[in-house]
XYZ file of C-alpha atoms in Angstrom:
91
model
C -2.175 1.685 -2.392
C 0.868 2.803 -3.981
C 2.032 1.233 -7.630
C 4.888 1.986 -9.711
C 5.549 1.509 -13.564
C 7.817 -1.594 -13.611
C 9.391 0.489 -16.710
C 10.481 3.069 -14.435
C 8.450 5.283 -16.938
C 5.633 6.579 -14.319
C 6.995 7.382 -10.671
C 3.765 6.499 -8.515
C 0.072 6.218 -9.038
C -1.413 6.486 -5.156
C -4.638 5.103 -5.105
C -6.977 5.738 -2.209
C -10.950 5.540 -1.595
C -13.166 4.453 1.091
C -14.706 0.636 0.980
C -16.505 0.480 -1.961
C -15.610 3.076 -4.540
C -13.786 0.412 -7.539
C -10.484 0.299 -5.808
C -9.725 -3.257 -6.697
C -11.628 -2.868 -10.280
C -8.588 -0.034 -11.015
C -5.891 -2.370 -8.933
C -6.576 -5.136 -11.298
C -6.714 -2.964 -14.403
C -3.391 -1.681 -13.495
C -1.872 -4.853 -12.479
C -2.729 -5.785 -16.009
C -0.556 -3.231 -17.159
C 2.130 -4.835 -15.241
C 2.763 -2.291 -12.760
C 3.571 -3.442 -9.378
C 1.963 -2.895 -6.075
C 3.529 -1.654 -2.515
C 2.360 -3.352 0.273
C 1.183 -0.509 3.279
C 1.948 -0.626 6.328
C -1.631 -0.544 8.151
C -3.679 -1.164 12.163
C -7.104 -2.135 10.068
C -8.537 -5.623 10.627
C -7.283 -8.514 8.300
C -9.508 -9.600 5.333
C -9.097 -13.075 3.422
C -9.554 -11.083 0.332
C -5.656 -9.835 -0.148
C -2.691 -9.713 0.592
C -1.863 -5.932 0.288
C -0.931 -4.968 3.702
C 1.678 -5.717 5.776
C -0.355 -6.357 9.655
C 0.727 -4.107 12.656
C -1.140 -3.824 16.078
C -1.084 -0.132 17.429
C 1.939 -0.619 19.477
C 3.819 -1.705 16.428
C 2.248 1.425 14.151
C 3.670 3.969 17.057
C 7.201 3.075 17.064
C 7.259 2.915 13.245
C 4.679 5.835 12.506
C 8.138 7.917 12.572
C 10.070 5.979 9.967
C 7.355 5.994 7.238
C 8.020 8.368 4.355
C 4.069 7.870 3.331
C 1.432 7.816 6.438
C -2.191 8.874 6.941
C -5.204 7.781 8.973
C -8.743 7.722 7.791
C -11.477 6.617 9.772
C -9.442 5.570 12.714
C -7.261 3.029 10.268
C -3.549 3.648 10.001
C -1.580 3.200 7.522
C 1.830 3.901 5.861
C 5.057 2.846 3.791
C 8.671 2.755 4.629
C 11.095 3.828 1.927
C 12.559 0.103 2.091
C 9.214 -1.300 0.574
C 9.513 1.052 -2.372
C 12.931 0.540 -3.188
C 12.155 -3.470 -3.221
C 9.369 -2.588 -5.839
C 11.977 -0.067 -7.941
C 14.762 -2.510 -7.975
């Protein structure tokens, strides 16, 4: 999860962890703060839980695995963010 400062005053916090580890706990704390999140790119299964991600199938993830200026993969999960979904956030 990538935020940014909606002041412009803090570039990026990237927040990563596996399942478990308070991940939402700091996303809300920070959200409180009124910084803003980017929606990732990812291949992992949908949840009801959020709205965070923006849904590819494999296929999809290969032709834009290029284009992404962010991308990893952890524990067979892709996931990654195009500079268009950060520039919507700095705007």
């Amino acid at each position: 999860m990538i935020f940014y400062d909606e002041n412009g005053k803090i570039p990026a916090i990237i927040l990563s962890g596996t399942s478990g580890t308070g991940k939402n706990w700091v996303v809300e704390r920070l959200e409180s703060r009124r910084f803003k999140q980017i929606k990732t790119h990812t291949t992992r299964k949908r949840r009801d839980d959020n709205d965070y991600y923006h849904f590819l199938t494999e296929d999809e993830m290969d032709e834009a695995w290029d284009t992404f200026c962010q991308r990893f993969e952890s524990g067979g999960v892709r996931y990654g963010c195009n500079e268009e979904d950060i520039m919507d956030i700095v705007r």
